[in-house]
JSON list of C-alpha atoms in Angstrom, two decimals:
[
{"chain": "A", "resi": 25, "resn": "MET", "atom": "CA", "xyz": [0.00, 0.00, 0.00]},
{"chain": "A", "resi": 26, "resn": "SER", "atom": "CA", "xyz": [1.58, 3.25, -1.08]},
{"chain": "A", "resi": 27, "resn": "ARG", "atom": "CA", "xyz": [1.22, 6.40, 0.90]},
{"chain": "A", "resi": 28, "resn": "LEU", "atom": "CA", "xyz": [0.79, 9.72, -0.77]},
{"chain": "A", "resi": 29, "resn": "PRO", "atom": "CA", "xyz": [2.85, 12.59, 0.55]},
{"chain": "A", "resi": 30, "resn": "PRO", "atom": "CA", "xyz": [0.87, 15.12, 2.55]},
{"chain": "A", "resi": 31, "resn": "ARG", "atom": "CA", "xyz": [-0.72, 17.82, 0.43]},
{"chain": "A", "resi": 32, "resn": "VAL", "atom": "CA", "xyz": [1.13, 21.08, 0.69]},
{"chain": "A", "resi": 33, "resn": "PRO", "atom": "CA", "xyz": [-1.00, 24.16, 0.04]},
{"chain": "A", "resi": 34, "resn": "HIS", "atom": "CA", "xyz": [0.23, 26.33, -2.80]},
{"chain": "A", "resi": 35, "resn": "ARG", "atom": "CA", "xyz": [1.54, 29.61, -1.47]},
{"chain": "A", "resi": 36, "resn": "ARG", "atom": "CA", "xyz": [1.25, 32.68, -3.56]},
{"chain": "A", "resi": 37, "resn": "PRO", "atom": "CA", "xyz": [4.13, 35.14, -3.55]},
{"chain": "A", "resi": 38, "resn": "ALA", "atom": "CA", "xyz": [3.66, 38.16, -1.30]},
{"chain": "A", "resi": 39, "resn": "SER", "atom": "CA", "xyz": [3.86, 40.48, -4.31]},
{"chain": "A", "resi": 40, "resn": "PHE", "atom": "CA", "xyz": [0.82, 38.77, -5.85]},
{"chain": "A", "resi": 41, "resn": "LEU", "atom": "CA", "xyz": [-1.15, 39.27, -2.65]},
{"chain": "A", "resi": 42, "resn": "ARG", "atom": "CA", "xyz": [-0.16, 42.94, -2.47]},
{"chain": "A", "resi": 43, "resn": "ARG", "atom": "CA", "xyz": [-1.24, 43.52, -6.09]},
{"chain": "A", "resi": 44, "resn": "ALA", "atom": "CA", "xyz": [-4.52, 41.68, -5.55]},
{"chain": "A", "resi": 45, "resn": "SER", "atom": "CA", "xyz": [-5.19, 43.68, -2.38]},
{"chain": "A", "resi": 46, "resn": "ARG", "atom": "CA", "xyz": [-4.52, 46.98, -4.19]},
{"chain": "A", "resi": 47, "resn": "LEU", "atom": "CA", "xyz": [-6.75, 45.98, -7.09]},
{"chain": "A", "resi": 48, "resn": "LEU", "atom": "CA", "xyz": [-9.59, 45.01, -4.77]},
{"chain": "A", "resi": 49, "resn": "GLY", "atom": "CA", "xyz": [-9.15, 48.24, -2.80]},
{"chain": "A", "resi": 50, "resn": "ALA", "atom": "CA", "xyz": [-9.46, 50.26, -6.02]},
{"chain": "A", "resi": 51, "resn": "ALA", "atom": "CA", "xyz": [-12.34, 48.25, -7.47]},
{"chain": "A", "resi": 52, "resn": "LEU", "atom": "CA", "xyz": [-14.60, 48.12, -4.40]},
{"chain": "A", "resi": 53, "resn": "PRO", "atom": "CA", "xyz": [-15.45, 51.85, -4.24]},
{"chain": "A", "resi": 54, "resn": "ALA", "atom": "CA", "xyz": [-16.10, 51.84, -7.99]},
{"chain": "A", "resi": 55, "resn": "LEU", "atom": "CA", "xyz": [-18.53, 48.94, -7.61]},
{"chain": "A", "resi": 56, "resn": "VAL", "atom": "CA", "xyz": [-20.42, 50.72, -4.83]},
{"chain": "A", "resi": 57, "resn": "LEU", "atom": "CA", "xyz": [-20.72, 53.88, -6.92]},
{"chain": "A", "resi": 58, "resn": "ALA", "atom": "CA", "xyz": [-21.77, 51.87, -9.98]},
{"chain": "A", "resi": 59, "resn": "GLN", "atom": "CA", "xyz": [-24.52, 50.17, -7.99]},
{"chain": "A", "resi": 60, "resn": "ALA", "atom": "CA", "xyz": [-25.85, 53.53, -6.78]},
{"chain": "A", "resi": 61, "resn": "ALA", "atom": "CA", "xyz": [-25.67, 55.00, -10.30]},
{"chain": "A", "resi": 62, "resn": "SER", "atom": "CA", "xyz": [-27.48, 52.05, -11.88]},
{"chain": "A", "resi": 63, "resn": "ALA", "atom": "CA", "xyz": [-30.13, 52.20, -9.16]},
{"chain": "A", "resi": 64, "resn": "GLN", "atom": "CA", "xyz": [-30.73, 55.85, -10.03]},
{"chain": "A", "resi": 65, "resn": "LEU", "atom": "CA", "xyz": [-31.25, 54.97, -13.69]},
{"chain": "A", "resi": 66, "resn": "PHE", "atom": "CA", "xyz": [-33.96, 52.45, -12.89]},
{"chain": "A", "resi": 67, "resn": "THR", "atom": "CA", "xyz": [-35.81, 54.26, -10.13]},
{"chain": "A", "resi": 68, "resn": "ASP", "atom": "CA", "xyz": [-39.08, 56.07, -10.59]},
{"chain": "A", "resi": 69, "resn": "PRO", "atom": "CA", "xyz": [-38.40, 59.65, -11.76]},
{"chain": "A", "resi": 70, "resn": "ASP", "atom": "CA", "xyz": [-41.71, 60.70, -10.16]},
{"chain": "A", "resi": 71, "resn": "TRP", "atom": "CA", "xyz": [-40.75, 59.27, -6.75]},
{"chain": "A", "resi": 72, "resn": "LYS", "atom": "CA", "xyz": [-41.85, 61.37, -3.80]},
{"chain": "A", "resi": 73, "resn": "GLU", "atom": "CA", "xyz": [-40.95, 60.81, -0.19]},
{"chain": "A", "resi": 74, "resn": "SER", "atom": "CA", "xyz": [-43.84, 60.03, 2.15]},
{"chain": "A", "resi": 75, "resn": "PRO", "atom": "CA", "xyz": [-44.57, 62.45, 5.00]},
{"chain": "A", "resi": 76, "resn": "VAL", "atom": "CA", "xyz": [-41.95, 62.21, 7.73]},
{"chain": "A", "resi": 77, "resn": "PRO", "atom": "CA", "xyz": [-43.32, 61.65, 11.23]},
{"chain": "A", "resi": 78, "resn": "PRO", "atom": "CA", "xyz": [-41.69, 63.33, 14.22]},
{"chain": "A", "resi": 79, "resn": "ALA", "atom": "CA", "xyz": [-38.53, 61.72, 15.56]},
{"chain": "A", "resi": 80, "resn": "PRO", "atom": "CA", "xyz": [-39.42, 58.63, 17.59]},
{"chain": "A", "resi": 81, "resn": "GLU", "atom": "CA", "xyz": [-38.46, 58.16, 21.22]},
{"chain": "A", "resi": 82, "resn": "PHE", "atom": "CA", "xyz": [-35.27, 56.18, 21.67]},
{"chain": "A", "resi": 83, "resn": "ASP", "atom": "CA", "xyz": [-33.46, 54.44, 24.50]},
{"chain": "A", "resi": 84, "resn": "GLN", "atom": "CA", "xyz": [-29.66, 54.28, 24.49]},
{"chain": "A", "resi": 85, "resn": "ARG", "atom": "CA", "xyz": [-29.82, 51.07, 26.58]},
{"chain": "A", "resi": 86, "resn": "ARG", "atom": "CA", "xyz": [-31.28, 49.24, 23.55]},
{"chain": "A", "resi": 87, "resn": "MET", "atom": "CA", "xyz": [-28.50, 50.47, 21.25]},
{"chain": "A", "resi": 88, "resn": "LEU", "atom": "CA", "xyz": [-27.07, 47.89, 18.84]},
{"chain": "A", "resi": 89, "resn": "GLU", "atom": "CA", "xyz": [-23.56, 48.98, 17.94]},
{"chain": "A", "resi": 90, "resn": "ILE", "atom": "CA", "xyz": [-22.56, 49.61, 14.34]},
{"chain": "A", "resi": 91, "resn": "ASP", "atom": "CA", "xyz": [-19.35, 47.81, 13.43]},
{"chain": "A", "resi": 92, "resn": "MET", "atom": "CA", "xyz": [-16.94, 50.58, 12.47]},
{"chain": "A", "resi": 93, "resn": "PRO", "atom": "CA", "xyz": [-13.58, 52.02, 13.48]},
{"chain": "A", "resi": 94, "resn": "ARG", "atom": "CA", "xyz": [-13.64, 53.91, 16.74]},
{"chain": "A", "resi": 95, "resn": "VAL", "atom": "CA", "xyz": [-13.31, 57.66, 16.49]},
{"chain": "A", "resi": 96, "resn": "TYR", "atom": "CA", "xyz": [-11.90, 59.00, 19.71]},
{"chain": "A", "resi": 97, "resn": "ASP", "atom": "CA", "xyz": [-14.12, 57.58, 22.43]},
{"chain": "A", "resi": 98, "resn": "LEU", "atom": "CA", "xyz": [-17.39, 57.45, 20.47]},
{"chain": "A", "resi": 99, "resn": "LYS", "atom": "CA", "xyz": [-19.62, 54.43, 19.88]},
{"chain": "A", "resi": 100, "resn": "TYR", "atom": "CA", "xyz": [-22.27, 54.55, 17.18]},
{"chain": "A", "resi": 101, "resn": "GLY", "atom": "CA", "xyz": [-25.39, 52.43, 17.17]},
{"chain": "A", "resi": 102, "resn": "VAL", "atom": "CA", "xyz": [-29.08, 52.21, 16.45]},
{"chain": "A", "resi": 103, "resn": "ASP", "atom": "CA", "xyz": [-32.08, 51.77, 18.70]},
{"chain": "A", "resi": 104, "resn": "PRO", "atom": "CA", "xyz": [-33.72, 48.79, 16.94]},
{"chain": "A", "resi": 105, "resn": "LYS", "atom": "CA", "xyz": [-37.22, 49.87, 18.05]},
{"chain": "A", "resi": 106, "resn": "THR", "atom": "CA", "xyz": [-36.88, 52.98, 15.86]},
{"chain": "A", "resi": 107, "resn": "LEU", "atom": "CA", "xyz": [-36.17, 51.10, 12.60]},
{"chain": "A", "resi": 108, "resn": "ALA", "atom": "CA", "xyz": [-38.99, 51.52, 10.09]},
{"chain": "A", "resi": 109, "resn": "ILE", "atom": "CA", "xyz": [-39.33, 50.70, 6.38]},
{"chain": "A", "resi": 110, "resn": "THR", "atom": "CA", "xyz": [-41.76, 53.07, 4.68]},
{"chain": "A", "resi": 111, "resn": "ASP", "atom": "CA", "xyz": [-43.97, 52.38, 1.65]},
{"chain": "A", "resi": 112, "resn": "ASP", "atom": "CA", "xyz": [-41.73, 54.64, -0.46]},
{"chain": "A", "resi": 113, "resn": "GLY", "atom": "CA", "xyz": [-38.64, 52.50, 0.26]},
{"chain": "A", "resi": 114, "resn": "VAL", "atom": "CA", "xyz": [-37.00, 54.76, 2.84]},
{"chain": "A", "resi": 115, "resn": "VAL", "atom": "CA", "xyz": [-35.61, 53.19, 6.00]},
{"chain": "A", "resi": 116, "resn": "ARG", "atom": "CA", "xyz": [-35.85, 55.55, 8.97]},
{"chain": "A", "resi": 117, "resn": "TYR", "atom": "CA", "xyz": [-34.12, 55.09, 12.32]},
{"chain": "A", "resi": 118, "resn": "VAL", "atom": "CA", "xyz": [-32.49, 56.82, 15.26]},
{"chain": "A", "resi": 119, "resn": "ALA", "atom": "CA", "xyz": [-28.71, 56.56, 15.28]},
{"chain": "A", "resi": 120, "resn": "ILE", "atom": "CA", "xyz": [-27.01, 57.13, 18.61]},
{"chain": "A", "resi": 121, "resn": "ALA", "atom": "CA", "xyz": [-23.51, 58.50, 19.17]},
{"chain": "A", "resi": 122, "resn": "LYS", "atom": "CA", "xyz": [-22.34, 58.15, 22.72]},
{"chain": "A", "resi": 123, "resn": "SER", "atom": "CA", "xyz": [-19.08, 58.90, 24.40]},
{"chain": "A", "resi": 124, "resn": "THR", "atom": "CA", "xyz": [-17.45, 56.18, 26.44]},
{"chain": "A", "resi": 125, "resn": "GLY", "atom": "CA", "xyz": [-15.01, 58.58, 28.10]},
{"chain": "A", "resi": 126, "resn": "PRO", "atom": "CA", "xyz": [-15.40, 61.10, 30.89]},
{"chain": "A", "resi": 127, "resn": "GLY", "atom": "CA", "xyz": [-18.54, 63.17, 30.57]},
{"chain": "A", "resi": 128, "resn": "ALA", "atom": "CA", "xyz": [-20.45, 60.45, 28.65]},
{"chain": "A", "resi": 129, "resn": "ALA", "atom": "CA", "xyz": [-22.07, 62.78, 26.11]},
{"chain": "A", "resi": 130, "resn": "LEU", "atom": "CA", "xyz": [-24.99, 61.53, 24.04]},
{"chain": "A", "resi": 131, "resn": "ASN", "atom": "CA", "xyz": [-26.20, 62.70, 20.65]},
{"chain": "A", "resi": 132, "resn": "ALA", "atom": "CA", "xyz": [-28.72, 61.12, 18.31]},
{"chain": "A", "resi": 133, "resn": "PHE", "atom": "CA", "xyz": [-29.78, 61.55, 14.70]},
{"chain": "A", "resi": 134, "resn": "TYR", "atom": "CA", "xyz": [-33.14, 60.84, 13.09]},
{"chain": "A", "resi": 135, "resn": "ASP", "atom": "CA", "xyz": [-32.11, 59.67, 9.62]},
{"chain": "A", "resi": 136, "resn": "GLY", "atom": "CA", "xyz": [-33.56, 58.11, 6.51]},
{"chain": "A", "resi": 137, "resn": "VAL", "atom": "CA", "xyz": [-31.69, 55.95, 3.98]},
{"chain": "A", "resi": 138, "resn": "ARG", "atom": "CA", "xyz": [-32.87, 55.41, 0.43]},
{"chain": "A", "resi": 139, "resn": "CYS", "atom": "CA", "xyz": [-31.15, 52.20, -0.67]},
{"chain": "A", "resi": 140, "resn": "ALA", "atom": "CA", "xyz": [-32.29, 52.50, -4.30]},
{"chain": "A", "resi": 141, "resn": "THR", "atom": "CA", "xyz": [-30.21, 55.64, -4.79]},
{"chain": "A", "resi": 142, "resn": "GLY", "atom": "CA", "xyz": [-27.59, 55.23, -2.04]},
{"chain": "A", "resi": 143, "resn": "GLU", "atom": "CA", "xyz": [-28.66, 58.41, -0.24]},
{"chain": "A", "resi": 144, "resn": "ILE", "atom": "CA", "xyz": [-29.07, 59.62, 3.35]},
{"chain": "A", "resi": 145, "resn": "LYS", "atom": "CA", "xyz": [-31.12, 62.39, 4.88]},
{"chain": "A", "resi": 146, "resn": "THR", "atom": "CA", "xyz": [-31.00, 63.67, 8.46]},
{"chain": "A", "resi": 147, "resn": "TYR", "atom": "CA", "xyz": [-34.37, 64.97, 9.65]},
{"chain": "A", "resi": 148, "resn": "ALA", "atom": "CA", "xyz": [-33.50, 65.94, 13.24]},
{"chain": "A", "resi": 149, "resn": "ARG", "atom": "CA", "xyz": [-30.66, 65.97, 15.76]},
{"chain": "A", "resi": 150, "resn": "TYR", "atom": "CA", "xyz": [-30.91, 65.25, 19.47]},
{"chain": "A", "resi": 151, "resn": "SER", "atom": "CA", "xyz": [-28.54, 66.89, 21.88]},
{"chain": "A", "resi": 152, "resn": "GLY", "atom": "CA", "xyz": [-28.88, 67.31, 25.57]},
{"chain": "A", "resi": 153, "resn": "ASP", "atom": "CA", "xyz": [-32.56, 66.91, 26.14]},
{"chain": "A", "resi": 154, "resn": "ALA", "atom": "CA", "xyz": [-34.54, 67.57, 22.96]},
{"chain": "A", "resi": 155, "resn": "TRP", "atom": "CA", "xyz": [-34.87, 66.97, 19.24]},
{"chain": "A", "resi": 156, "resn": "HIS", "atom": "CA", "xyz": [-33.92, 69.83, 16.94]},
{"chain": "A", "resi": 157, "resn": "PRO", "atom": "CA", "xyz": [-35.37, 69.56, 13.41]},
{"chain": "A", "resi": 158, "resn": "VAL", "atom": "CA", "xyz": [-32.94, 70.06, 10.52]},
{"chain": "A", "resi": 159, "resn": "GLU", "atom": "CA", "xyz": [-34.00, 73.05, 8.46]},
{"chain": "A", "resi": 160, "resn": "ASN", "atom": "CA", "xyz": [-34.60, 71.97, 4.84]},
{"chain": "A", "resi": 161, "resn": "PRO", "atom": "CA", "xyz": [-33.12, 68.46, 5.04]},
{"chain": "A", "resi": 162, "resn": "GLU", "atom": "CA", "xyz": [-31.83, 67.19, 1.69]},
{"chain": "A", "resi": 163, "resn": "TRP", "atom": "CA", "xyz": [-30.81, 63.81, 0.30]},
{"chain": "A", "resi": 164, "resn": "GLN", "atom": "CA", "xyz": [-27.07, 63.39, -0.12]},
{"chain": "A", "resi": 165, "resn": "PRO", "atom": "CA", "xyz": [-24.93, 60.47, -1.32]},
{"chain": "A", "resi": 166, "resn": "LEU", "atom": "CA", "xyz": [-24.01, 58.05, 1.48]},
{"chain": "A", "resi": 167, "resn": "GLY", "atom": "CA", "xyz": [-20.34, 58.26, 0.48]},
{"chain": "A", "resi": 168, "resn": "GLN", "atom": "CA", "xyz": [-20.36, 62.03, 0.98]},
{"chain": "A", "resi": 169, "resn": "ALA", "atom": "CA", "xyz": [-22.21, 62.10, 4.32]},
{"chain": "A", "resi": 170, "resn": "LYS", "atom": "CA", "xyz": [-20.49, 64.09, 7.03]},
{"chain": "A", "resi": 171, "resn": "THR", "atom": "CA", "xyz": [-20.49, 61.09, 9.35]},
{"chain": "A", "resi": 172, "resn": "ARG", "atom": "CA", "xyz": [-19.44, 57.59, 8.36]},
{"chain": "A", "resi": 173, "resn": "TYR", "atom": "CA", "xyz": [-21.89, 55.72, 10.57]},
{"chain": "A", "resi": 174, "resn": "SER", "atom": "CA", "xyz": [-24.65, 56.03, 7.96]},
{"chain": "A", "resi": 175, "resn": "LEU", "atom": "CA", "xyz": [-22.60, 54.33, 5.23]},
{"chain": "A", "resi": 176, "resn": "ALA", "atom": "CA", "xyz": [-21.48, 51.59, 7.63]},
{"chain": "A", "resi": 177, "resn": "LEU", "atom": "CA", "xyz": [-25.07, 51.05, 8.79]},
{"chain": "A", "resi": 178, "resn": "ALA", "atom": "CA", "xyz": [-26.43, 50.91, 5.23]},
{"chain": "A", "resi": 179, "resn": "ARG", "atom": "CA", "xyz": [-23.82, 48.33, 4.21]},
{"chain": "A", "resi": 180, "resn": "GLN", "atom": "CA", "xyz": [-24.08, 46.19, 7.34]},
{"chain": "A", "resi": 181, "resn": "ALA", "atom": "CA", "xyz": [-27.77, 46.11, 8.07]},
{"chain": "A", "resi": 182, "resn": "ILE", "atom": "CA", "xyz": [-30.17, 48.29, 6.10]},
{"chain": "A", "resi": 183, "resn": "CYS", "atom": "CA", "xyz": [-29.58, 47.78, 2.37]},
{"chain": "A", "resi": 184, "resn": "ARG", "atom": "CA", "xyz": [-29.05, 44.71, 0.23]},
{"chain": "A", "resi": 185, "resn": "SER", "atom": "CA", "xyz": [-28.69, 44.85, -3.57]},
{"chain": "A", "resi": 186, "resn": "GLY", "atom": "CA", "xyz": [-30.03, 48.40, -3.85]},
{"chain": "A", "resi": 187, "resn": "ALA", "atom": "CA", "xyz": [-33.15, 47.77, -1.76]},
{"chain": "A", "resi": 188, "resn": "PRO", "atom": "CA", "xyz": [-34.00, 47.66, 1.93]},
{"chain": "A", "resi": 189, "resn": "ARG", "atom": "CA", "xyz": [-33.71, 44.26, 3.59]},
{"chain": "A", "resi": 190, "resn": "GLY", "atom": "CA", "xyz": [-37.07, 42.51, 3.74]},
{"chain": "A", "resi": 191, "resn": "THR", "atom": "CA", "xyz": [-37.90, 43.33, 7.36]},
{"chain": "A", "resi": 192, "resn": "THR", "atom": "CA", "xyz": [-36.62, 45.36, 10.26]},
{"chain": "A", "resi": 193, "resn": "GLY", "atom": "CA", "xyz": [-36.06, 42.02, 12.00]},
{"chain": "A", "resi": 194, "resn": "GLU", "atom": "CA", "xyz": [-33.52, 41.09, 9.29]},
{"chain": "A", "resi": 195, "resn": "MET", "atom": "CA", "xyz": [-31.83, 44.45, 9.83]},
{"chain": "A", "resi": 196, "resn": "VAL", "atom": "CA", "xyz": [-31.58, 43.82, 13.57]},
{"chain": "A", "resi": 197, "resn": "GLN", "atom": "CA", "xyz": [-30.11, 40.35, 12.97]},
{"chain": "A", "resi": 198, "resn": "ALA", "atom": "CA", "xyz": [-27.53, 41.82, 10.58]},
{"chain": "A", "resi": 199, "resn": "LEU", "atom": "CA", "xyz": [-26.52, 44.35, 13.26]},
{"chain": "A", "resi": 200, "resn": "LYS", "atom": "CA", "xyz": [-26.16, 41.60, 15.83]},
{"chain": "A", "resi": 201, "resn": "LYS", "atom": "CA", "xyz": [-23.94, 39.56, 13.46]},
{"chain": "A", "resi": 202, "resn": "PRO", "atom": "CA", "xyz": [-22.04, 42.16, 11.41]},
{"chain": "A", "resi": 203, "resn": "HIS", "atom": "CA", "xyz": [-19.52, 39.79, 9.86]},
{"chain": "A", "resi": 204, "resn": "SER", "atom": "CA", "xyz": [-21.88, 37.06, 8.66]},
{"chain": "A", "resi": 205, "resn": "SER", "atom": "CA", "xyz": [-22.50, 36.74, 4.95]},
{"chain": "A", "resi": 206, "resn": "ASP", "atom": "CA", "xyz": [-25.94, 36.87, 3.37]}
]
């Protein structure tokens, strides 16, 4: 009975891996932009956003953290009870930014994401003790939003293939398991 030698995995040269990594790093943003652009071509030109209700109550104790790099001592998350998918395809939610350092500041944002066009809109901001409506809120590309939590949240939990996930329950599950594949 002959024995086969143990299988040795083929190792790729480090230069190949560096080139592949650079190529992927350059291609990924282009793919995201292409998806948003193609979604815009096929969306209804007569689309109108449904009326926006007042910012919902939120509780920071329910916050599900968004998986993203830490900025200073801030944690970003979403109160899952505030997630809502509207008939016009907008996903609205309250995002929470809280400090983990001394002072423990808390801010929140009442946002809407339109997966079909890759856009975000902030309707109101919470600071201290009250909501403050944004004057003339406008849709802006997720990639150009002033804060990165909205893009991370859209990618991790809210959008899939240019549309909202089927239910808010699916969104919550995606937030609880940010590295699982769909």
